[in-house]
Amino acid sequence: MYGIGIRRVATAMVTASAATLLMTACQPGGSPAGAGSSPSGAPVKPAASTSTSGPTSPSTPSAPATSATSATSGSPTHAATPSTGAKACGLSDLKASMYQAAVRPDGTGTGAAIVEFTNVSGKACTVQGYPTVAGAGNGSPEKNRPLKVTTTGGASTVKVAPGGKAWTKLTFVQVQGEADGYCKSGATPASYPTLVVGVPGAGAHQVALTDGVIAECDDKVTVTALSAAKPS
């Protein structure tokens, strides 16, 4: 009796489950359990599509990159570098000579002298700047007494053609009085048979006055820049 009762209850539970499945399948728009439904039993809406139904418009071509090169020349422009087209003069390119200046301070001594540099090479060369000056005897240019130089005037590059000349003017502290004279500063006047005149980049040139010797005070000299114009 007890076994028969259990079988009847099991059969009734199977029949009820089958009936429930049949009713779910018959509902409009129904679907099997777990497919397209939310845990609450409400139907899940499909995700919105990211694509458009209309025709795709053609893409606009991008503008060409701008060139950094000039459109007219086709290449970058470069500033020209000015040049004299000649090398700097060397020691052997120049021959120096010296004579008293026409315009010089009053006194017994030399006062002022013009040093003239002649290009004795076969090619043009250049000089520039302010010479150095030292008093010397008749011996080696290395055995000299440098003078304190004060420069005057602006310096520029001077192109000297073959046979051409460049000049500088030397103005000394003048010796005063007669005979051996005297210096206003109280110093003893100095006398130099020659001078050693240094040209920037073109060596030291030992040169003597064409008339007399150098007589000056205080071992000072004012020097003009090398120039293509002959000073007076």
PDB file of C-alpha atoms in Angstrom:
ATOM      1  CA  MET A   1       0.000   0.000   0.000  1.00  0.00           C
ATOM      2  CA  TYR A   2       2.795   2.427   0.930  1.00  0.00           C
ATOM      3  CA  GLY A   3       4.741   1.771  -2.353  1.00  0.00           C
ATOM      4  CA  ILE A   4       1.614   2.210  -4.460  1.00  0.00           C
ATOM      5  CA  GLY A   5       0.974   5.633  -2.898  1.00  0.00           C
ATOM      6  CA  ILE A   6       4.464   6.890  -3.672  1.00  0.00           C
ATOM      7  CA  ARG A   7       4.138   5.874  -7.341  1.00  0.00           C
ATOM      8  CA  ARG A   8       0.822   7.757  -7.613  1.00  0.00           C
ATOM      9  CA  VAL A   9       2.331  10.962  -6.174  1.00  0.00           C
ATOM     10  CA  ALA A  10       5.365  10.810  -8.551  1.00  0.00           C
ATOM     11  CA  THR A  11       3.097  10.248 -11.551  1.00  0.00           C
ATOM     12  CA  ALA A  12       0.975  13.239 -10.584  1.00  0.00           C
ATOM     13  CA  MET A  13       4.089  15.511 -10.290  1.00  0.00           C
ATOM     14  CA  VAL A  14       5.344  14.456 -13.763  1.00  0.00           C
ATOM     15  CA  THR A  15       1.935  15.134 -15.297  1.00  0.00           C
ATOM     16  CA  ALA A  16       1.804  18.626 -13.685  1.00  0.00           C
ATOM     17  CA  SER A  17       5.284  19.543 -14.973  1.00  0.00           C
ATOM     18  CA  ALA A  18       4.404  18.449 -18.512  1.00  0.00           C
ATOM     19  CA  ALA A  19       1.279  20.568 -18.406  1.00  0.00           C
ATOM     20  CA  THR A  20       3.256  23.644 -17.295  1.00  0.00           C
ATOM     21  CA  LEU A  21       5.762  23.231 -20.153  1.00  0.00           C
ATOM     22  CA  LEU A  22       2.942  22.846 -22.673  1.00  0.00           C
ATOM     23  CA  MET A  23       1.255  26.088 -21.488  1.00  0.00           C
ATOM     24  CA  THR A  24       4.542  28.068 -21.705  1.00  0.00           C
ATOM     25  CA  ALA A  25       5.212  26.862 -25.250  1.00  0.00           C
ATOM     26  CA  CYS A  26       1.753  27.890 -26.358  1.00  0.00           C
ATOM     27  CA  GLN A  27       2.045  31.536 -25.203  1.00  0.00           C
ATOM     28  CA  PRO A  28       2.320  34.115 -28.085  1.00  0.00           C
ATOM     29  CA  GLY A  29       5.931  35.114 -28.749  1.00  0.00           C
ATOM     30  CA  GLY A  30       7.078  32.639 -26.151  1.00  0.00           C
ATOM     31  CA  SER A  31      10.482  31.125 -26.170  1.00  0.00           C
ATOM     32  CA  PRO A  32      12.185  28.363 -24.322  1.00  0.00           C
ATOM     33  CA  ALA A  33      13.181  29.209 -20.784  1.00  0.00           C
ATOM     34  CA  GLY A  34      16.575  30.969 -20.486  1.00  0.00           C
ATOM     35  CA  ALA A  35      16.651  32.163 -24.140  1.00  0.00           C
ATOM     36  CA  GLY A  36      16.169  35.938 -24.643  1.00  0.00           C
ATOM     37  CA  SER A  37      14.516  36.491 -21.255  1.00  0.00           C
ATOM     38  CA  SER A  38      15.599  38.336 -18.155  1.00  0.00           C
ATOM     39  CA  PRO A  39      15.720  36.768 -14.732  1.00  0.00           C
ATOM     40  CA  SER A  40      12.422  38.590 -13.930  1.00  0.00           C
ATOM     41  CA  GLY A  41      10.674  36.990 -16.907  1.00  0.00           C
ATOM     42  CA  ALA A  42      10.425  40.225 -19.032  1.00  0.00           C
ATOM     43  CA  PRO A  43      11.647  39.912 -22.625  1.00  0.00           C
ATOM     44  CA  VAL A  44      15.129  41.405 -23.329  1.00  0.00           C
ATOM     45  CA  LYS A  45      15.179  44.189 -25.975  1.00  0.00           C
ATOM     46  CA  PRO A  46      17.746  43.754 -28.744  1.00  0.00           C
ATOM     47  CA  ALA A  47      20.804  46.122 -28.597  1.00  0.00           C
ATOM     48  CA  ALA A  48      20.616  49.163 -30.862  1.00  0.00           C
ATOM     49  CA  SER A  49      22.710  48.844 -34.037  1.00  0.00           C
ATOM     50  CA  THR A  50      25.642  51.220 -34.499  1.00  0.00           C
ATOM     51  CA  SER A  51      25.426  51.109 -38.304  1.00  0.00           C
ATOM     52  CA  THR A  52      23.240  53.484 -40.343  1.00  0.00           C
ATOM     53  CA  SER A  53      20.798  52.339 -42.946  1.00  0.00           C
ATOM     54  CA  GLY A  54      21.508  55.281 -45.299  1.00  0.00           C
ATOM     55  CA  PRO A  55      24.317  55.392 -47.875  1.00  0.00           C
ATOM     56  CA  THR A  56      27.762  56.317 -46.573  1.00  0.00           C
ATOM     57  CA  SER A  57      28.971  59.756 -47.731  1.00  0.00           C
ATOM     58  CA  PRO A  58      32.386  59.826 -49.446  1.00  0.00           C
ATOM     59  CA  SER A  59      35.245  60.982 -47.238  1.00  0.00           C
ATOM     60  CA  THR A  60      36.834  64.382 -47.911  1.00  0.00           C
ATOM     61  CA  PRO A  61      40.478  64.105 -49.039  1.00  0.00           C
ATOM     62  CA  SER A  62      42.935  65.770 -46.690  1.00  0.00           C
ATOM     63  CA  ALA A  63      44.850  68.848 -47.822  1.00  0.00           C
ATOM     64  CA  PRO A  64      48.442  68.228 -48.999  1.00  0.00           C
ATOM     65  CA  ALA A  65      51.177  69.026 -46.503  1.00  0.00           C
ATOM     66  CA  THR A  66      52.745  72.465 -46.857  1.00  0.00           C
ATOM     67  CA  SER A  67      56.389  72.386 -47.957  1.00  0.00           C
ATOM     68  CA  ALA A  68      58.959  74.401 -46.009  1.00  0.00           C
ATOM     69  CA  THR A  69      60.765  75.099 -49.273  1.00  0.00           C
ATOM     70  CA  SER A  70      60.049  78.276 -51.178  1.00  0.00           C
ATOM     71  CA  ALA A  71      57.521  77.691 -53.942  1.00  0.00           C
ATOM     72  CA  THR A  72      59.327  80.031 -56.292  1.00  0.00           C
ATOM     73  CA  SER A  73      62.906  78.914 -55.823  1.00  0.00           C
ATOM     74  CA  GLY A  74      62.341  75.273 -54.985  1.00  0.00           C
ATOM     75  CA  SER A  75      65.084  75.362 -52.374  1.00  0.00           C
ATOM     76  CA  PRO A  76      65.852  77.252 -49.145  1.00  0.00           C
ATOM     77  CA  THR A  77      67.642  80.580 -49.571  1.00  0.00           C
ATOM     78  CA  HIS A  78      70.966  81.300 -47.845  1.00  0.00           C
ATOM     79  CA  ALA A  79      72.524  84.682 -47.196  1.00  0.00           C
ATOM     80  CA  ALA A  80      75.716  85.193 -49.137  1.00  0.00           C
ATOM     81  CA  THR A  81      78.883  85.604 -47.096  1.00  0.00           C
ATOM     82  CA  PRO A  82      80.822  88.703 -48.117  1.00  0.00           C
ATOM     83  CA  SER A  83      84.447  88.032 -49.043  1.00  0.00           C
ATOM     84  CA  THR A  84      87.344  90.032 -50.430  1.00  0.00           C
ATOM     85  CA  GLY A  85      88.395  87.046 -52.511  1.00  0.00           C
ATOM     86  CA  ALA A  86      92.001  87.439 -51.297  1.00  0.00           C
ATOM     87  CA  LYS A  87      94.098  85.787 -48.591  1.00  0.00           C
ATOM     88  CA  ALA A  88      95.687  87.648 -45.706  1.00  0.00           C
ATOM     89  CA  CYS A  89      99.106  89.086 -46.418  1.00  0.00           C
ATOM     90  CA  GLY A  90     102.117  87.231 -45.036  1.00  0.00           C
ATOM     91  CA  LEU A  91     105.469  88.528 -43.871  1.00  0.00           C
ATOM     92  CA  SER A  92     107.167  88.001 -47.256  1.00  0.00           C
ATOM     93  CA  ASP A  93     104.265  89.630 -49.141  1.00  0.00           C
ATOM     94  CA  LEU A  94     104.973  93.084 -47.722  1.00  0.00           C
ATOM     95  CA  LYS A  95     107.931  95.486 -47.879  1.00  0.00           C
ATOM     96  CA  ALA A  96     107.954  98.299 -45.293  1.00  0.00           C
ATOM     97  CA  SER A  97     109.398 101.803 -45.543  1.00  0.00           C
ATOM     98  CA  MET A  98     109.071 104.842 -43.232  1.00  0.00           C
ATOM     99  CA  TYR A  99     109.359 108.615 -43.597  1.00  0.00           C
ATOM    100  CA  GLN A 100     108.451 111.640 -41.508  1.00  0.00           C
ATOM    101  CA  ALA A 101     104.854 112.818 -41.793  1.00  0.00           C
ATOM    102  CA  ALA A 102     104.090 116.226 -43.276  1.00  0.00           C
ATOM    103  CA  VAL A 103     101.685 116.976 -40.418  1.00  0.00           C
ATOM    104  CA  ARG A 104     103.339 116.471 -37.033  1.00  0.00           C
ATOM    105  CA  PRO A 105     103.472 118.181 -33.625  1.00  0.00           C
ATOM    106  CA  ASP A 106     105.971 120.963 -32.988  1.00  0.00           C
ATOM    107  CA  GLY A 107     109.279 120.075 -31.413  1.00  0.00           C
ATOM    108  CA  THR A 108     112.783 118.769 -31.949  1.00  0.00           C
ATOM    109  CA  GLY A 109     111.974 115.087 -32.235  1.00  0.00           C
ATOM    110  CA  THR A 110     110.372 113.037 -34.957  1.00  0.00           C
ATOM    111  CA  GLY A 111     106.824 113.924 -33.965  1.00  0.00           C
ATOM    112  CA  ALA A 112     105.041 111.685 -36.499  1.00  0.00           C
ATOM    113  CA  ALA A 113     106.027 109.165 -39.163  1.00  0.00           C
ATOM    114  CA  ILE A 114     104.259 107.335 -41.982  1.00  0.00           C
ATOM    115  CA  VAL A 115     104.897 103.592 -42.390  1.00  0.00           C
ATOM    116  CA  GLU A 116     104.151 102.361 -45.917  1.00  0.00           C
ATOM    117  CA  PHE A 117     103.593  98.678 -46.763  1.00  0.00           C
ATOM    118  CA  THR A 118     103.948  97.632 -50.416  1.00  0.00           C
ATOM    119  CA  ASN A 119     102.585  94.303 -51.708  1.00  0.00           C
ATOM    120  CA  VAL A 120     105.621  92.748 -53.436  1.00  0.00           C
ATOM    121  CA  SER A 121     103.885  89.422 -54.160  1.00  0.00           C
ATOM    122  CA  GLY A 122     102.190  88.531 -57.426  1.00  0.00           C
ATOM    123  CA  LYS A 123      98.713  88.280 -55.883  1.00  0.00           C
ATOM    124  CA  ALA A 124      96.352  90.532 -53.973  1.00  0.00           C
ATOM    125  CA  CYS A 125      96.273  90.087 -50.212  1.00  0.00           C
ATOM    126  CA  THR A 126      94.631  91.788 -47.253  1.00  0.00           C
ATOM    127  CA  VAL A 127      95.708  93.570 -44.068  1.00  0.00           C
ATOM    128  CA  GLN A 128      93.596  94.707 -41.148  1.00  0.00           C
ATOM    129  CA  GLY A 129      93.917  96.230 -37.697  1.00  0.00           C
ATOM    130  CA  TYR A 130      96.443  98.271 -35.753  1.00  0.00           C
ATOM    131  CA  PRO A 131     100.211  97.685 -35.889  1.00  0.00           C
ATOM    132  CA  THR A 132     102.351  97.201 -32.814  1.00  0.00           C
ATOM    133  CA  VAL A 133     105.456  99.395 -32.421  1.00  0.00           C
ATOM    134  CA  ALA A 134     108.778  98.842 -30.702  1.00  0.00           C
ATOM    135  CA  GLY A 135     111.989 100.895 -30.684  1.00  0.00           C
ATOM    136  CA  ALA A 136     115.092  99.031 -31.821  1.00  0.00           C
ATOM    137  CA  GLY A 137     118.718  99.396 -32.821  1.00  0.00           C
ATOM    138  CA  ASN A 138     120.249  98.150 -36.040  1.00  0.00           C
ATOM    139  CA  GLY A 139     120.316  94.514 -34.934  1.00  0.00           C
ATOM    140  CA  SER A 140     117.718  91.788 -34.587  1.00  0.00           C
ATOM    141  CA  PRO A 141     114.008  92.786 -34.446  1.00  0.00           C
ATOM    142  CA  GLU A 142     113.647  90.612 -31.343  1.00  0.00           C
ATOM    143  CA  LYS A 143     115.973  92.975 -29.430  1.00  0.00           C
ATOM    144  CA  ASN A 144     113.624  95.903 -29.093  1.00  0.00           C
ATOM    145  CA  ARG A 145     111.745  98.058 -26.585  1.00  0.00           C
ATOM    146  CA  PRO A 146     107.943  97.900 -27.011  1.00  0.00           C
ATOM    147  CA  LEU A 147     106.170 101.250 -26.990  1.00  0.00           C
ATOM    148  CA  LYS A 148     102.804 101.793 -25.332  1.00  0.00           C
ATOM    149  CA  VAL A 149     100.329 102.031 -28.230  1.00  0.00           C
ATOM    150  CA  THR A 150      97.146 104.105 -28.297  1.00  0.00           C
ATOM    151  CA  THR A 151      94.943 103.310 -31.308  1.00  0.00           C
ATOM    152  CA  THR A 152      92.799 105.790 -33.207  1.00  0.00           C
ATOM    153  CA  GLY A 153      90.249 105.451 -36.019  1.00  0.00           C
ATOM    154  CA  GLY A 154      88.168 102.476 -37.119  1.00  0.00           C
ATOM    155  CA  ALA A 155      89.794  99.342 -38.535  1.00  0.00           C
ATOM    156  CA  SER A 156      88.566  97.556 -41.669  1.00  0.00           C
ATOM    157  CA  THR A 157      89.923  94.987 -44.113  1.00  0.00           C
ATOM    158  CA  VAL A 158      92.209  96.539 -46.746  1.00  0.00           C
ATOM    159  CA  LYS A 159      92.753  94.669 -50.007  1.00  0.00           C
ATOM    160  CA  VAL A 160      96.212  95.393 -51.383  1.00  0.00           C
ATOM    161  CA  ALA A 161      96.740  94.614 -55.070  1.00  0.00           C
ATOM    162  CA  PRO A 162     100.163  93.502 -56.363  1.00  0.00           C
ATOM    163  CA  GLY A 163     102.328  96.640 -56.222  1.00  0.00           C
ATOM    164  CA  GLY A 164      99.633  98.373 -54.142  1.00  0.00           C
ATOM    165  CA  LYS A 165     100.138  99.989 -50.743  1.00  0.00           C
ATOM    166  CA  ALA A 166      98.617 100.290 -47.266  1.00  0.00           C
ATOM    167  CA  TRP A 167      99.606 102.877 -44.663  1.00  0.00           C
ATOM    168  CA  THR A 168      99.623 103.642 -40.948  1.00  0.00           C
ATOM    169  CA  LYS A 169     100.602 106.864 -39.165  1.00  0.00           C
ATOM    170  CA  LEU A 170     102.617 106.909 -35.945  1.00  0.00           C
ATOM    171  CA  THR A 171     102.462 109.989 -33.717  1.00  0.00           C
ATOM    172  CA  PHE A 172     104.932 110.213 -30.834  1.00  0.00           C
ATOM    173  CA  VAL A 173     105.219 112.326 -27.689  1.00  0.00           C
ATOM    174  CA  GLN A 174     107.424 115.069 -29.071  1.00  0.00           C
ATOM    175  CA  VAL A 175     110.834 116.046 -27.746  1.00  0.00           C
ATOM    176  CA  GLN A 176     111.026 119.717 -26.799  1.00  0.00           C
ATOM    177  CA  GLY A 177     113.848 122.286 -26.989  1.00  0.00           C
ATOM    178  CA  GLU A 178     117.088 122.312 -28.920  1.00  0.00           C
ATOM    179  CA  ALA A 179     120.039 119.929 -29.238  1.00  0.00           C
ATOM    180  CA  ASP A 180     119.186 116.737 -27.363  1.00  0.00           C
ATOM    181  CA  GLY A 181     115.979 118.366 -26.107  1.00  0.00           C
ATOM    182  CA  TYR A 182     113.888 117.350 -23.118  1.00  0.00           C
ATOM    183  CA  CYS A 183     110.577 115.718 -22.273  1.00  0.00           C
ATOM    184  CA  LYS A 184     107.752 117.656 -20.597  1.00  0.00           C
ATOM    185  CA  SER A 185     107.175 114.641 -18.346  1.00  0.00           C
ATOM    186  CA  GLY A 186     110.753 114.872 -17.041  1.00  0.00           C
ATOM    187  CA  ALA A 187     111.760 111.602 -18.714  1.00  0.00           C
ATOM    188  CA  THR A 188     114.914 111.328 -20.786  1.00  0.00           C
ATOM    189  CA  PRO A 189     114.273 111.454 -24.572  1.00  0.00           C
ATOM    190  CA  ALA A 190     114.826 108.168 -26.404  1.00  0.00           C
ATOM    191  CA  SER A 191     116.456 107.736 -29.795  1.00  0.00           C
ATOM    192  CA  TYR A 192     115.955 104.656 -31.988  1.00  0.00           C
ATOM    193  CA  PRO A 193     117.740 104.047 -35.322  1.00  0.00           C
ATOM    194  CA  THR A 194     114.926 101.674 -36.356  1.00  0.00           C
ATOM    195  CA  LEU A 195     111.439 100.601 -35.357  1.00  0.00           C
ATOM    196  CA  VAL A 196     109.896  97.141 -35.381  1.00  0.00           C
ATOM    197  CA  VAL A 197     106.341  97.509 -36.696  1.00  0.00           C
ATOM    198  CA  GLY A 198     104.109  94.449 -36.346  1.00  0.00           C
ATOM    199  CA  VAL A 199     101.257  93.917 -38.813  1.00  0.00           C
ATOM    200  CA  PRO A 200      98.461  91.659 -37.475  1.00  0.00           C
ATOM    201  CA  GLY A 201      98.913  88.280 -39.174  1.00  0.00           C
ATOM    202  CA  ALA A 202     101.770  89.529 -41.375  1.00  0.00           C
ATOM    203  CA  GLY A 203     104.734  89.509 -39.017  1.00  0.00           C
ATOM    204  CA  ALA A 204     107.182  92.078 -37.632  1.00  0.00           C
ATOM    205  CA  HIS A 205     108.915  94.476 -40.021  1.00  0.00           C
ATOM    206  CA  GLN A 206     112.100  96.305 -39.014  1.00  0.00           C
ATOM    207  CA  VAL A 207     112.194  99.690 -40.711  1.00  0.00           C
ATOM    208  CA  ALA A 208     114.322 102.868 -40.546  1.00  0.00           C
ATOM    209  CA  LEU A 209     113.416 106.455 -41.316  1.00  0.00           C
ATOM    210  CA  THR A 210     114.525 107.643 -44.721  1.00  0.00           C
ATOM    211  CA  ASP A 211     115.771 110.841 -43.015  1.00  0.00           C
ATOM    212  CA  GLY A 212     117.175 110.648 -39.495  1.00  0.00           C
ATOM    213  CA  VAL A 213     116.314 108.542 -36.451  1.00  0.00           C
ATOM    214  CA  ILE A 214     113.290 108.227 -34.215  1.00  0.00           C
ATOM    215  CA  ALA A 215     113.436 110.636 -31.256  1.00  0.00           C
ATOM    216  CA  GLU A 216     110.499 110.561 -28.813  1.00  0.00           C
ATOM    217  CA  CYS A 217     109.441 110.857 -25.180  1.00  0.00           C
ATOM    218  CA  ASP A 218     107.818 108.486 -22.698  1.00  0.00           C
ATOM    219  CA  ASP A 219     107.905 105.471 -25.053  1.00  0.00           C
ATOM    220  CA  LYS A 220     104.347 106.190 -26.183  1.00  0.00           C
ATOM    221  CA  VAL A 221     102.880 106.260 -29.691  1.00  0.00           C
ATOM    222  CA  THR A 222      99.444 106.822 -31.234  1.00  0.00           C
ATOM    223  CA  VAL A 223      98.740 104.470 -34.159  1.00  0.00           C
ATOM    224  CA  THR A 224      96.112 104.694 -36.887  1.00  0.00           C
ATOM    225  CA  ALA A 225      94.513 101.569 -38.346  1.00  0.00           C
ATOM    226  CA  LEU A 226      95.998 100.189 -41.553  1.00  0.00           C
ATOM    227  CA  SER A 227      94.344 102.048 -44.407  1.00  0.00           C
ATOM    228  CA  ALA A 228      94.173 102.192 -48.200  1.00  0.00           C
ATOM    229  CA  ALA A 229      94.207 105.991 -47.927  1.00  0.00           C
ATOM    230  CA  LYS A 230      97.604 107.647 -47.531  1.00  0.00           C
ATOM    231  CA  PRO A 231      97.722 109.779 -44.363  1.00  0.00           C
ATOM    232  CA  SER A 232      99.408 113.180 -44.248  1.00  0.00           C
TER     233      SER A 232
END
